[in-house]
Amino acid sequence: DSGVTQTPKHLITATGQRVTLRCSPRSGDLSVYWYQQSLDQGLQFLIQYYNGEERAKGNILERFSAQQFPDLHSELNLSSLELGDSALYFCASSMGGSDEQFFGPGTRLTVL
Amino acid sequence: AQSVTQPDIHITVSEGASLELRCNYSYGATPYLFWYVQSPGQGLQLLLKYFSGDTLVQGIKGFEAEFKRSQSSFNLRKPSVHWSDAAEYFCAVGGFTGGGNKLTFGTGTQLKVEL
């Protein structure tokens, strides 16, 4: 158990819908990262937040957005969902901005 | 741009045999290097990391990795594989660039252990 929690574990929804994935970092960690794992793209970095501020951005679609709240938990919002958005979404956290990252168990999103 | 290549998609070894998983990276500065393991339906568990210093790093579960700058490699090794080591292994490179710290992962190596 890494100490990073993610909810929900599974999410099934329809195309065009909007979902929110939630992540709570390890106690004391200030950075939160979001990654997408799919069969065709592999593990891809989406976005990083550090103490509430966006720190780095990867190939995150405009339909996707994230934020980190004052209690340091983070949410990833995915809207206008497409079939290709079906994937495993991981959250990771680290103490600072450049330390090793600890991953949560992931949220499996299925878009039908 | 940073990148990671794991040339072996699948590897099968017998239980008790030694293991080496290959990883080559591309990074403009001194890299941070990691190996993660993912069991079916599970998240990613950090096996070991290299930030600086001794080029041979020890990790959990009896794994080690050696950083070779001249070969841009960070291969993972284990002297004697156990059946429970069957999983997918990911090499990743990271670094503090542009204010952020993203990890770039390889495509993974699926390890099968024959009893």
Short mmCIF file of N, CA and C in Angstrom, two decimals, chain B residues 25-99:
data_model
loop_
_atom_site.label_atom_id
_atom_site.label_comp_id
_atom_site.label_asym_id
_atom_site.label_seq_id
_atom_site.Cartn_x
_atom_site.Cartn_y
_atom_site.Cartn_z
N TYR B 25 17.76 4.93 -22.02
CA TYR B 25 17.06 6.20 -21.87
C TYR B 25 17.74 7.28 -22.72
N SER B 26 16.98 8.32 -22.95
CA SER B 26 17.51 9.52 -23.58
C SER B 26 17.09 10.70 -22.73
N TYR B 27 18.08 11.47 -22.32
CA TYR B 27 17.77 12.61 -21.45
C TYR B 27 18.91 13.61 -21.56
N GLY B 28 18.60 14.88 -21.58
CA GLY B 28 19.60 15.90 -21.85
C GLY B 28 20.56 16.17 -20.72
N ALA B 29 20.16 15.88 -19.50
CA ALA B 29 21.02 16.17 -18.36
C ALA B 29 21.18 14.89 -17.54
N THR B 30 21.64 15.01 -16.33
CA THR B 30 21.72 13.83 -15.47
C THR B 30 20.32 13.38 -15.12
N PRO B 31 20.00 12.15 -15.47
CA PRO B 31 18.62 11.71 -15.28
C PRO B 31 18.35 11.17 -13.88
N TYR B 32 17.09 11.21 -13.51
CA TYR B 32 16.62 10.40 -12.41
C TYR B 32 16.02 9.15 -13.06
N LEU B 33 16.36 7.98 -12.59
CA LEU B 33 15.91 6.73 -13.21
C LEU B 33 15.20 5.85 -12.20
N PHE B 34 14.17 5.17 -12.67
CA PHE B 34 13.33 4.39 -11.79
C PHE B 34 12.95 3.07 -12.47
N TRP B 35 12.71 2.07 -11.65
CA TRP B 35 12.04 0.86 -12.08
C TRP B 35 10.79 0.67 -11.21
N TYR B 36 9.67 0.43 -11.91
CA TYR B 36 8.41 0.15 -11.24
C TYR B 36 7.93 -1.23 -11.67
N VAL B 37 7.14 -1.87 -10.81
CA VAL B 37 6.53 -3.15 -11.16
C VAL B 37 5.02 -3.03 -11.01
N GLN B 38 4.32 -3.64 -11.95
CA GLN B 38 2.86 -3.62 -11.93
C GLN B 38 2.33 -5.04 -12.04
N SER B 39 1.66 -5.49 -11.01
CA SER B 39 0.99 -6.80 -11.05
C SER B 39 -0.40 -6.61 -11.63
N PRO B 40 -0.99 -7.67 -12.18
CA PRO B 40 -2.29 -7.54 -12.83
C PRO B 40 -3.33 -6.87 -11.92
N GLY B 41 -3.98 -5.84 -12.45
CA GLY B 41 -5.01 -5.15 -11.70
C GLY B 41 -4.50 -4.29 -10.57
N GLN B 42 -3.20 -4.10 -10.51
CA GLN B 42 -2.62 -3.32 -9.41
C GLN B 42 -2.01 -2.03 -9.92
N GLY B 43 -1.64 -1.19 -8.98
CA GLY B 43 -0.94 0.04 -9.32
C GLY B 43 0.53 -0.23 -9.53
N LEU B 44 1.30 0.82 -9.63
CA LEU B 44 2.73 0.72 -9.86
C LEU B 44 3.47 0.80 -8.53
N GLN B 45 4.35 -0.16 -8.32
CA GLN B 45 5.14 -0.17 -7.09
C GLN B 45 6.59 0.17 -7.44
N LEU B 46 7.18 1.10 -6.71
CA LEU B 46 8.55 1.50 -6.95
C LEU B 46 9.50 0.41 -6.45
N LEU B 47 10.34 -0.09 -7.37
CA LEU B 47 11.34 -1.10 -7.00
C LEU B 47 12.64 -0.46 -6.54
N LEU B 48 13.10 0.53 -7.31
CA LEU B 48 14.34 1.20 -6.96
C LEU B 48 14.47 2.48 -7.77
N LYS B 49 15.44 3.31 -7.35
CA LYS B 49 15.63 4.58 -8.01
C LYS B 49 17.12 4.93 -8.03
N TYR B 50 17.48 5.73 -9.04
CA TYR B 50 18.82 6.28 -9.11
C TYR B 50 18.69 7.79 -9.27
N PHE B 51 19.32 8.51 -8.35
CA PHE B 51 19.35 9.97 -8.46
C PHE B 51 20.79 10.43 -8.73
N SER B 52 21.73 9.90 -7.99
CA SER B 52 23.14 10.26 -8.16
C SER B 52 23.95 9.32 -7.30
N GLY B 53 25.29 9.44 -7.40
CA GLY B 53 26.14 8.66 -6.52
C GLY B 53 26.44 7.28 -7.06
N ASP B 54 26.46 6.30 -6.19
CA ASP B 54 26.80 4.93 -6.55
C ASP B 54 25.93 4.45 -7.72
N THR B 55 26.59 3.93 -8.74
CA THR B 55 25.84 3.56 -9.95
C THR B 55 25.12 2.23 -9.82
N LEU B 56 25.43 1.47 -8.79
CA LEU B 56 24.71 0.21 -8.54
C LEU B 56 23.75 0.46 -7.38
N VAL B 57 22.48 0.36 -7.67
CA VAL B 57 21.48 0.66 -6.64
C VAL B 57 20.71 -0.60 -6.27
N GLN B 58 20.42 -0.70 -5.02
CA GLN B 58 19.66 -1.85 -4.51
C GLN B 58 18.22 -1.43 -4.28
N GLY B 59 17.32 -2.36 -4.55
CA GLY B 59 15.92 -2.06 -4.34
C GLY B 59 15.25 -3.09 -3.47
N ILE B 60 13.94 -3.08 -3.54
CA ILE B 60 13.16 -4.04 -2.76
C ILE B 60 13.08 -5.37 -3.49
N LYS B 61 12.69 -6.41 -2.77
CA LYS B 61 12.46 -7.74 -3.33
C LYS B 61 13.70 -8.33 -3.97
N GLY B 62 14.89 -7.90 -3.57
CA GLY B 62 16.11 -8.48 -4.09
C GLY B 62 16.57 -7.98 -5.44
N PHE B 63 15.93 -6.94 -5.96
CA PHE B 63 16.31 -6.37 -7.25
C PHE B 63 17.44 -5.34 -7.10
N GLU B 64 18.23 -5.23 -8.15
CA GLU B 64 19.25 -4.19 -8.24
C GLU B 64 19.29 -3.68 -9.67
N ALA B 65 19.88 -2.50 -9.84
CA ALA B 65 20.02 -1.94 -11.19
C ALA B 65 21.33 -1.19 -11.25
N GLU B 66 21.90 -1.16 -12.43
CA GLU B 66 23.17 -0.47 -12.64
C GLU B 66 23.01 0.64 -13.66
N PHE B 67 23.40 1.84 -13.29
CA PHE B 67 23.38 2.99 -14.17
C PHE B 67 24.70 3.04 -14.93
N LYS B 68 24.62 3.03 -16.25
CA LYS B 68 25.81 3.15 -17.09
C LYS B 68 25.61 4.35 -18.01
N ARG B 69 26.26 5.43 -17.66
CA ARG B 69 26.07 6.67 -18.41
C ARG B 69 26.55 6.52 -19.85
N SER B 70 27.68 5.83 -20.03
CA SER B 70 28.27 5.70 -21.38
C SER B 70 27.35 4.93 -22.32
N GLN B 71 26.52 4.06 -21.76
CA GLN B 71 25.60 3.27 -22.58
C GLN B 71 24.16 3.76 -22.47
N SER B 72 23.95 4.82 -21.71
CA SER B 72 22.58 5.33 -21.48
C SER B 72 21.65 4.19 -21.08
N SER B 73 22.13 3.38 -20.14
CA SER B 73 21.33 2.22 -19.75
C SER B 73 21.12 2.17 -18.24
N PHE B 74 20.08 1.48 -17.87
CA PHE B 74 19.74 1.30 -16.45
C PHE B 74 19.03 -0.05 -16.37
N ASN B 75 19.80 -1.12 -16.48
CA ASN B 75 19.24 -2.46 -16.53
C ASN B 75 18.92 -2.99 -15.14
N LEU B 76 17.83 -3.70 -15.06
CA LEU B 76 17.35 -4.28 -13.79
C LEU B 76 17.79 -5.73 -13.72
N ARG B 77 18.27 -6.16 -12.54
CA ARG B 77 18.74 -7.53 -12.40
C ARG B 77 18.22 -8.15 -11.11
N LYS B 78 18.13 -9.47 -11.15
CA LYS B 78 17.83 -10.24 -9.94
C LYS B 78 18.53 -11.57 -10.08
N PRO B 79 19.28 -12.00 -9.08
CA PRO B 79 20.08 -13.22 -9.21
C PRO B 79 19.24 -14.50 -9.27
N SER B 80 18.08 -14.50 -8.60
CA SER B 80 17.27 -15.72 -8.57
C SER B 80 15.80 -15.32 -8.54
N VAL B 81 15.11 -15.63 -9.60
CA VAL B 81 13.71 -15.19 -9.75
C VAL B 81 12.76 -16.13 -9.03
N HIS B 82 11.75 -15.55 -8.41
CA HIS B 82 10.70 -16.31 -7.73
C HIS B 82 9.42 -16.21 -8.56
N TRP B 83 8.55 -17.23 -8.42
CA TRP B 83 7.32 -17.23 -9.22
C TRP B 83 6.50 -15.96 -8.99
N SER B 84 6.61 -15.39 -7.79
CA SER B 84 5.83 -14.19 -7.48
C SER B 84 6.36 -12.94 -8.18
N ASP B 85 7.50 -13.05 -8.86
CA ASP B 85 8.04 -11.91 -9.59
C ASP B 85 7.36 -11.70 -10.94
N ALA B 86 6.53 -12.65 -11.35
CA ALA B 86 5.81 -12.51 -12.61
C ALA B 86 4.93 -11.27 -12.57
N ALA B 87 5.16 -10.35 -13.49
CA ALA B 87 4.48 -9.05 -13.49
C ALA B 87 4.99 -8.27 -14.69
N GLU B 88 4.54 -7.03 -14.80
CA GLU B 88 5.07 -6.15 -15.85
C GLU B 88 5.99 -5.12 -15.19
N TYR B 89 7.12 -4.91 -15.83
CA TYR B 89 8.15 -4.03 -15.28
C TYR B 89 8.33 -2.82 -16.19
N PHE B 90 8.34 -1.65 -15.56
CA PHE B 90 8.47 -0.41 -16.30
C PHE B 90 9.70 0.35 -15.83
N CYS B 91 10.48 0.79 -16.80
CA CYS B 91 11.60 1.69 -16.55
C CYS B 91 11.10 3.10 -16.83
N ALA B 92 11.55 4.06 -16.03
CA ALA B 92 11.11 5.44 -16.22
C ALA B 92 12.26 6.40 -15.99
N VAL B 93 12.21 7.50 -16.72
CA VAL B 93 13.20 8.56 -16.53
C VAL B 93 12.47 9.83 -16.14
N GLY B 94 13.04 10.57 -15.23
CA GLY B 94 12.43 11.81 -14.79
C GLY B 94 13.50 12.85 -14.56
N GLY B 95 13.04 14.04 -14.35
CA GLY B 95 13.98 15.10 -14.08
C GLY B 95 13.24 16.38 -13.85
N PHE B 96 13.94 17.27 -13.20
CA PHE B 96 13.31 18.53 -12.84
C PHE B 96 13.54 19.53 -13.97
N THR B 97 12.58 19.61 -14.88
CA THR B 97 12.74 20.49 -16.03
C THR B 97 11.57 21.44 -16.12
N GLY B 98 11.83 22.67 -16.40
CA GLY B 98 10.77 23.65 -16.60
C GLY B 98 9.87 23.80 -15.40
N GLY B 99 10.39 23.52 -14.22
CA GLY B 99 9.59 23.68 -13.02
C GLY B 99 8.78 22.46 -12.66
#
